[in-house]
Amino acid sequence: MSIEELVDGVLAGRRRHLAKLIALIENEDPAAAEALSLLYRHTGRAHIVGITGPPGSGKSTIVTRMTSEYRKRGRTVGIVAVDPSSPFTGGALLGDRIRMQEHSLDDGVFVRSMGTRGHLGGIARATSDVVRAIDASGKDIIIVETVGAGQSEVEIIDIAHTVVVTDVPGSGDDIQAIKAGIMEIADIFVVNKKDLPGADKKAAEINTMLDLDQNMGQWRPPVLLTNGRTGEGIPELVDKIDEHMVYLRESGALEEKGLQRSRDELHQIMEYRLTQELLSRLQGRPEYEEAIRKIAKRDDDPYTVAQRLIAEFLAGFSRQV
Amino acid sequence: MSSSRKIRVLIAKPGLDGHDRGAKVVARALRDAGMEVIYTGLRQTPEMIVRAAIDESVDVIGLSILSGAHMALFPRIMELLRKEGADDILVIGGGIIPEDDVPELKKAGIAEIFGPGTPLNEIVEYIKKNVKV
Amino acid sequence: MSKKEDLAAALRQWEDGPVAKTISRFPERMKEFTTHSGIPVKRLYTPLDVADLNYSESLGFPGAYPFTRGVQPTMYRGRFWTMRQYSGFATAEETNRRFKFLLEQGQTGLSVAFDLPTQIGYDSDHPMAQGEVGKVGVAIDSLADMEVLFDSIPLDKVSTSMTINAPAAVLLAMYIAVAEKQGVPMERLRGTIQNDILKEYVARGTYIFPPKQSMRLITDIFKFCSENMPLWNTISISGYHIREAGSTAVQEVAFTLANGIAYVQAAIDAGLDVDRFASRLSFFFGSHSNFFEEIAKFRAARRLWARIMRERFGAKDDKSCRMRFHTQTAGCTLTAQQPENNVVRVTLQALQAVLGGTQSLHTNSRDEALSLPTEESVQIALRTQQIIAYETGVADTVDPLAGSYFVESLTNEIERRAMDYITKIDELGGAPTAIEKGFIQREITESAYDHQRKVDSQERIVVGVNKFTVKEEQSFDYMRVDPEAEKRQVERVRRLRSNRDQAVVDSALEALREAAKTDANLVPLILDAVRAYATLGEICGVLRDVFGEYRAPDVL
């Protein structure tokens, strides 16, 4: 398949082409960047919703219910479910799809499972590109689901317009556990399994924490109660997500975020490319290895060496120019 | 294989058979061998399996069935894969599948059948050998 | 020094002396010996291991609380266990013939295997039924099929066990209706329906409805039978499938009894007095490879259940504490390689069940790793039971292994470990919640994976598979279900639908639908629908509409 065919297929909403592009992205195939650059101006339409929270909080059930609700409202949905890969074997059991059986044959829904792998560019970069691809294929809503336990998960979620953080009653210290970074970017809180005792208490705890937040902007994250199993509270959640997008537009935050994101993305890609370029010239060269040995023996220092290598690199460029 | 290229496998239970011990054990073994594994759960129709395989860009589909319905379901799955242009996916099967049925299944496009007593390693090695990375 | 201390000293002397000397020249085969559950197996068991055993408290007499030694005073001296071979395939005619064959060959009870569409509440012409009709059991779409299934089989003389779970109420109703036509009133019917939905969620997969609604159907059956069918076993709380899914013996006991606790609690919550229904609960276990662990397992299960019923649920009637069970030899131990070896495995496993005091027994056939059994194979399986019964003398005394230092130690240990698990499950909120959280499923998969790794590394030997292998030659013909059977059955159910009084069917289904929305007992309404020749798929379809369908959580 040529890049043109691939791009045309994605734009036409064909699943096979979209899946193939995602595979290229995940495998860090250079064709992926080519295709994405051709698709880029067709992106930016979808509302990206990130959903994260501790295991057992029912995220997948909520995502399934949200998807049903969106479909009822006539919108198409893409779902990217990110699961941790084993740091030892590199393998992963991607267990979110199995919880979304209801939508398995709905043409308006596309589900993709991703492991965190050893992405050279970082998992957030890869997820962002996958979301772009789905965006280009015309989905109205793209839900990104992660476990939300660490820094990289925060980065993944940060690509979303609206971040939903889930929790369950009786989880005790879990709110503290997922605090690092997630709380700062949460736009909506969901206390799921509201039929369990302590649901209201948990909601109150979150509200108290929000009361104490000095840095809150104009949007105060609402705290919603849901029952993923029965579907209670889900239409309200979808309403709130829509409301958030309205807020983002009207307050100018959307534009601001867009600028910041484009800046970040450009930086990330340039940084990645530059590093790749520099390293590809250096790696394996005897002078390079020798320089490293000298640093290790303390006959030289990494700061000086770096300065020199970069200066040579830049000089090489200006010579070519 | 670079660290960003992983073999992706769909483990599926077609039909009504509810015995998932084998499927789950194989899924774990493949994960431990560094692959990304998506387990479909029970009661999958051929349509659901093919849809999942395509959307998830899997390299391999592993079909597990113990109910004797494999002759009806496996060829149908292969047919759908061909129709969708996805017949480059490696399809293997396991469970209770009599020796006598294997030639016909292979003719339909199933690459290999792994019967009861197959060591997990054999399945892992077969996949590693036969998936083009 | 006391006798105990004397013995302890002598034992130490023996270990430090002759044992140490022997080991230095002939090391033992393994560094550690354990049962499949991981219980350490010592070199030698002595009175020291059972020093604290109080006979009356821990063992007692057969037929008396805590039933460790058996559920009846005379056990097999009075009557052998029921020889009950699970069978069914293709359509009702073929299965009826197999039933008659087995009864002629000396089987003493019937056990019906239904095909997957039937077990999952689909008629044979449902799209999901394609390729599945009649494959793992008999296809039953309506009362008409049931009538053929039991043709010329007197239901007042024969007891029937039906392995049916989600649609158990429907098959029970069909059985009652067939008996009616034979002139046998339901209060004379003997038999069992498996009716154990919790293990379906966990290990077997033929569920239909969500847990709450399934429990409602189960307690409806308990109530109905407590009033109308005093000889009927309303449930067969099963560990067999949990074991087949990969659990250890300890887990088999723990998870089965935890499920049992959930059912008893549900019935109590539904307003039933424990002594009104508990005596008709029955159980179903597997008989696996480790000889003494399995025997001890059966005894431990009986004692533990008795204690739970008395101490936790306050059952006053001893019969409520009495665990009666069926056993099947473990299917997962059968090998496709050198299938004749399976006859040996099954013999040992059957013997275990008898020494463990089972009430009824199914022995697997040698070819069942590959297919359903041929007539010849199932005959050997039946003969296995008959040889044990008539030739070995093991049935001539009750609980012969009692008092064995080893067996009593193992019994205690299994009970203790199982109870630990039950406590853990209680802390999680009970079996249904533990299932929702995936706890039980993950434990089972963990054990299954562990087993497979041990086999692959040869830490655990399976003869013919990872040791003593041969180049396999298939030497016998195994059974094939007639491929035309599905076509015949599809035609038959379609014909039935066009030949009955549709108005009666419709009104019965409508009445069922309305009742399902309330908490009325659904069994009488299902009976009405069944008598009107509503199909299984139609009845379950109504319930699917009202109850919804179960969605399994991911538990990998």
PDB file of C-alpha atoms in Angstrom, chain C residues 254-393:
ATOM      1  CA  ALA C 254     -12.716 -23.464  49.153  1.00  0.00           C
ATOM      2  CA  PHE C 255     -14.392 -21.941  46.119  1.00  0.00           C
ATOM      3  CA  THR C 256     -17.130 -24.567  45.975  1.00  0.00           C
ATOM      4  CA  LEU C 257     -18.032 -24.114  49.601  1.00  0.00           C
ATOM      5  CA  ALA C 258     -17.819 -20.345  49.279  1.00  0.00           C
ATOM      6  CA  ASN C 259     -20.343 -20.581  46.454  1.00  0.00           C
ATOM      7  CA  GLY C 260     -22.435 -22.894  48.620  1.00  0.00           C
ATOM      8  CA  ILE C 261     -22.405 -20.308  51.378  1.00  0.00           C
ATOM      9  CA  ALA C 262     -23.641 -17.709  48.896  1.00  0.00           C
ATOM     10  CA  TYR C 263     -26.535 -19.929  47.815  1.00  0.00           C
ATOM     11  CA  VAL C 264     -27.563 -20.699  51.380  1.00  0.00           C
ATOM     12  CA  GLN C 265     -27.421 -17.023  52.236  1.00  0.00           C
ATOM     13  CA  ALA C 266     -29.452 -16.105  49.159  1.00  0.00           C
ATOM     14  CA  ALA C 267     -32.122 -18.624  50.085  1.00  0.00           C
ATOM     15  CA  ILE C 268     -32.253 -17.352  53.653  1.00  0.00           C
ATOM     16  CA  ASP C 269     -32.483 -13.803  52.360  1.00  0.00           C
ATOM     17  CA  ALA C 270     -35.357 -14.909  50.149  1.00  0.00           C
ATOM     18  CA  GLY C 271     -37.215 -15.975  53.251  1.00  0.00           C
ATOM     19  CA  LEU C 272     -36.538 -19.701  53.407  1.00  0.00           C
ATOM     20  CA  ASP C 273     -35.709 -21.378  56.683  1.00  0.00           C
ATOM     21  CA  VAL C 274     -32.376 -23.146  56.369  1.00  0.00           C
ATOM     22  CA  ASP C 275     -33.693 -26.508  57.535  1.00  0.00           C
ATOM     23  CA  ARG C 276     -36.359 -26.408  54.847  1.00  0.00           C
ATOM     24  CA  PHE C 277     -34.025 -26.467  51.845  1.00  0.00           C
ATOM     25  CA  ALA C 278     -30.506 -27.315  52.967  1.00  0.00           C
ATOM     26  CA  SER C 279     -30.968 -31.067  53.012  1.00  0.00           C
ATOM     27  CA  ARG C 280     -31.598 -31.045  49.273  1.00  0.00           C
ATOM     28  CA  LEU C 281     -28.398 -29.237  48.380  1.00  0.00           C
ATOM     29  CA  SER C 282     -25.835 -31.507  46.799  1.00  0.00           C
ATOM     30  CA  PHE C 283     -22.301 -31.104  45.567  1.00  0.00           C
ATOM     31  CA  PHE C 284     -20.098 -32.218  42.709  1.00  0.00           C
ATOM     32  CA  PHE C 285     -16.346 -32.696  42.813  1.00  0.00           C
ATOM     33  CA  GLY C 286     -13.636 -33.950  40.544  1.00  0.00           C
ATOM     34  CA  SER C 287     -11.274 -36.792  41.303  1.00  0.00           C
ATOM     35  CA  HIS C 288      -7.815 -35.779  40.182  1.00  0.00           C
ATOM     36  CA  SER C 289      -4.356 -37.363  40.188  1.00  0.00           C
ATOM     37  CA  ASN C 290      -2.873 -37.127  43.650  1.00  0.00           C
ATOM     38  CA  PHE C 291      -4.322 -40.232  45.256  1.00  0.00           C
ATOM     39  CA  PHE C 292      -4.344 -39.433  48.949  1.00  0.00           C
ATOM     40  CA  GLU C 293      -4.939 -35.735  48.552  1.00  0.00           C
ATOM     41  CA  GLU C 294      -8.156 -36.457  46.689  1.00  0.00           C
ATOM     42  CA  ILE C 295      -9.432 -38.908  49.288  1.00  0.00           C
ATOM     43  CA  ALA C 296      -8.594 -36.487  52.083  1.00  0.00           C
ATOM     44  CA  LYS C 297     -10.235 -33.701  50.089  1.00  0.00           C
ATOM     45  CA  PHE C 298     -13.610 -35.442  50.036  1.00  0.00           C
ATOM     46  CA  ARG C 299     -13.497 -36.027  53.793  1.00  0.00           C
ATOM     47  CA  ALA C 300     -12.339 -32.487  54.517  1.00  0.00           C
ATOM     48  CA  ALA C 301     -15.112 -31.048  52.359  1.00  0.00           C
ATOM     49  CA  ARG C 302     -17.764 -33.040  54.170  1.00  0.00           C
ATOM     50  CA  ARG C 303     -16.546 -31.988  57.588  1.00  0.00           C
ATOM     51  CA  LEU C 304     -16.048 -28.350  56.649  1.00  0.00           C
ATOM     52  CA  TRP C 305     -19.504 -28.022  55.123  1.00  0.00           C
ATOM     53  CA  ALA C 306     -21.109 -29.641  58.142  1.00  0.00           C
ATOM     54  CA  ARG C 307     -19.378 -27.180  60.435  1.00  0.00           C
ATOM     55  CA  ILE C 308     -20.315 -24.230  58.248  1.00  0.00           C
ATOM     56  CA  MET C 309     -23.967 -25.237  58.180  1.00  0.00           C
ATOM     57  CA  ARG C 310     -24.145 -25.736  61.910  1.00  0.00           C
ATOM     58  CA  GLU C 311     -21.919 -22.926  63.180  1.00  0.00           C
ATOM     59  CA  ARG C 312     -22.442 -20.247  60.567  1.00  0.00           C
ATOM     60  CA  PHE C 313     -26.032 -20.875  59.551  1.00  0.00           C
ATOM     61  CA  GLY C 314     -27.333 -22.465  62.733  1.00  0.00           C
ATOM     62  CA  ALA C 315     -28.874 -25.458  60.986  1.00  0.00           C
ATOM     63  CA  LYS C 316     -30.643 -27.573  63.535  1.00  0.00           C
ATOM     64  CA  ASP C 317     -31.411 -30.616  61.456  1.00  0.00           C
ATOM     65  CA  ASP C 318     -28.371 -32.853  60.965  1.00  0.00           C
ATOM     66  CA  LYS C 319     -29.571 -33.519  57.426  1.00  0.00           C
ATOM     67  CA  SER C 320     -29.007 -29.856  56.646  1.00  0.00           C
ATOM     68  CA  CYS C 321     -25.328 -30.329  57.481  1.00  0.00           C
ATOM     69  CA  ARG C 322     -24.906 -33.441  55.439  1.00  0.00           C
ATOM     70  CA  MET C 323     -22.876 -33.016  52.242  1.00  0.00           C
ATOM     71  CA  ARG C 324     -23.887 -35.501  49.584  1.00  0.00           C
ATOM     72  CA  PHE C 325     -21.865 -35.365  46.406  1.00  0.00           C
ATOM     73  CA  HIS C 326     -21.352 -36.721  42.932  1.00  0.00           C
ATOM     74  CA  THR C 327     -17.861 -37.219  41.582  1.00  0.00           C
ATOM     75  CA  GLN C 328     -16.451 -37.280  38.108  1.00  0.00           C
ATOM     76  CA  THR C 329     -12.945 -38.431  37.348  1.00  0.00           C
ATOM     77  CA  ALA C 330     -10.865 -35.475  36.203  1.00  0.00           C
ATOM     78  CA  GLY C 331     -11.210 -34.795  32.494  1.00  0.00           C
ATOM     79  CA  CYS C 332      -8.204 -32.516  32.473  1.00  0.00           C
ATOM     80  CA  THR C 333      -5.916 -35.403  33.378  1.00  0.00           C
ATOM     81  CA  LEU C 334      -6.859 -37.387  30.276  1.00  0.00           C
ATOM     82  CA  THR C 335      -4.217 -37.384  27.575  1.00  0.00           C
ATOM     83  CA  ALA C 336      -4.614 -37.501  23.835  1.00  0.00           C
ATOM     84  CA  GLN C 337      -1.297 -39.318  23.743  1.00  0.00           C
ATOM     85  CA  GLN C 338      -1.499 -43.067  24.392  1.00  0.00           C
ATOM     86  CA  PRO C 339      -5.229 -42.883  25.226  1.00  0.00           C
ATOM     87  CA  GLU C 340      -5.283 -46.408  26.667  1.00  0.00           C
ATOM     88  CA  ASN C 341      -3.368 -45.031  29.635  1.00  0.00           C
ATOM     89  CA  ASN C 342      -6.466 -43.081  30.518  1.00  0.00           C
ATOM     90  CA  VAL C 343      -8.217 -46.276  31.584  1.00  0.00           C
ATOM     91  CA  VAL C 344      -5.579 -46.634  34.291  1.00  0.00           C
ATOM     92  CA  ARG C 345      -5.910 -43.022  35.374  1.00  0.00           C
ATOM     93  CA  VAL C 346      -9.677 -43.287  35.584  1.00  0.00           C
ATOM     94  CA  THR C 347      -9.457 -46.498  37.596  1.00  0.00           C
ATOM     95  CA  LEU C 348      -7.321 -44.846  40.245  1.00  0.00           C
ATOM     96  CA  GLN C 349      -9.443 -41.729  40.280  1.00  0.00           C
ATOM     97  CA  ALA C 350     -12.628 -43.794  40.625  1.00  0.00           C
ATOM     98  CA  LEU C 351     -11.089 -45.698  43.499  1.00  0.00           C
ATOM     99  CA  GLN C 352     -10.246 -42.402  45.190  1.00  0.00           C
ATOM    100  CA  ALA C 353     -13.860 -41.302  44.953  1.00  0.00           C
ATOM    101  CA  VAL C 354     -15.102 -44.551  46.446  1.00  0.00           C
ATOM    102  CA  LEU C 355     -12.592 -44.432  49.272  1.00  0.00           C
ATOM    103  CA  GLY C 356     -13.737 -40.831  49.749  1.00  0.00           C
ATOM    104  CA  GLY C 357     -17.376 -41.836  50.103  1.00  0.00           C
ATOM    105  CA  THR C 358     -19.034 -40.409  46.989  1.00  0.00           C
ATOM    106  CA  GLN C 359     -22.771 -40.901  46.473  1.00  0.00           C
ATOM    107  CA  SER C 360     -22.571 -41.208  42.707  1.00  0.00           C
ATOM    108  CA  LEU C 361     -19.764 -41.492  40.203  1.00  0.00           C
ATOM    109  CA  HIS C 362     -19.048 -40.838  36.564  1.00  0.00           C
ATOM    110  CA  THR C 363     -15.946 -42.400  35.102  1.00  0.00           C
ATOM    111  CA  ASN C 364     -14.472 -40.830  31.984  1.00  0.00           C
ATOM    112  CA  SER C 365     -13.824 -42.853  28.889  1.00  0.00           C
ATOM    113  CA  ARG C 366     -10.338 -43.307  27.456  1.00  0.00           C
ATOM    114  CA  ASP C 367     -11.041 -41.324  24.311  1.00  0.00           C
ATOM    115  CA  GLU C 368     -12.449 -38.230  25.945  1.00  0.00           C
ATOM    116  CA  ALA C 369      -9.377 -36.086  25.425  1.00  0.00           C
ATOM    117  CA  LEU C 370     -10.246 -36.325  21.757  1.00  0.00           C
ATOM    118  CA  SER C 371     -13.970 -36.756  21.479  1.00  0.00           C
ATOM    119  CA  LEU C 372     -17.215 -37.974  23.044  1.00  0.00           C
ATOM    120  CA  PRO C 373     -17.009 -41.626  24.057  1.00  0.00           C
ATOM    121  CA  THR C 374     -17.826 -44.535  21.771  1.00  0.00           C
ATOM    122  CA  GLU C 375     -20.081 -47.251  23.120  1.00  0.00           C
ATOM    123  CA  GLU C 376     -17.081 -49.495  23.630  1.00  0.00           C
ATOM    124  CA  SER C 377     -15.159 -46.864  25.575  1.00  0.00           C
ATOM    125  CA  VAL C 378     -18.020 -45.950  27.832  1.00  0.00           C
ATOM    126  CA  GLN C 379     -18.598 -49.598  28.552  1.00  0.00           C
ATOM    127  CA  ILE C 380     -15.032 -49.925  29.844  1.00  0.00           C
ATOM    128  CA  ALA C 381     -15.603 -46.846  31.972  1.00  0.00           C
ATOM    129  CA  LEU C 382     -18.703 -48.381  33.482  1.00  0.00           C
ATOM    130  CA  ARG C 383     -16.973 -51.725  34.015  1.00  0.00           C
ATOM    131  CA  THR C 384     -14.265 -49.877  35.926  1.00  0.00           C
ATOM    132  CA  GLN C 385     -16.838 -48.892  38.524  1.00  0.00           C
ATOM    133  CA  GLN C 386     -18.362 -52.356  38.551  1.00  0.00           C
ATOM    134  CA  ILE C 387     -15.014 -54.058  39.087  1.00  0.00           C
ATOM    135  CA  ILE C 388     -14.244 -51.730  41.987  1.00  0.00           C
ATOM    136  CA  ALA C 389     -17.686 -52.398  43.441  1.00  0.00           C
ATOM    137  CA  TYR C 390     -17.899 -56.140  42.996  1.00  0.00           C
ATOM    138  CA  GLU C 391     -14.354 -57.455  42.962  1.00  0.00           C
ATOM    139  CA  THR C 392     -12.151 -55.380  45.282  1.00  0.00           C
ATOM    140  CA  GLY C 393     -13.948 -55.390  48.593  1.00  0.00           C
TER     141      GLY C 393
END
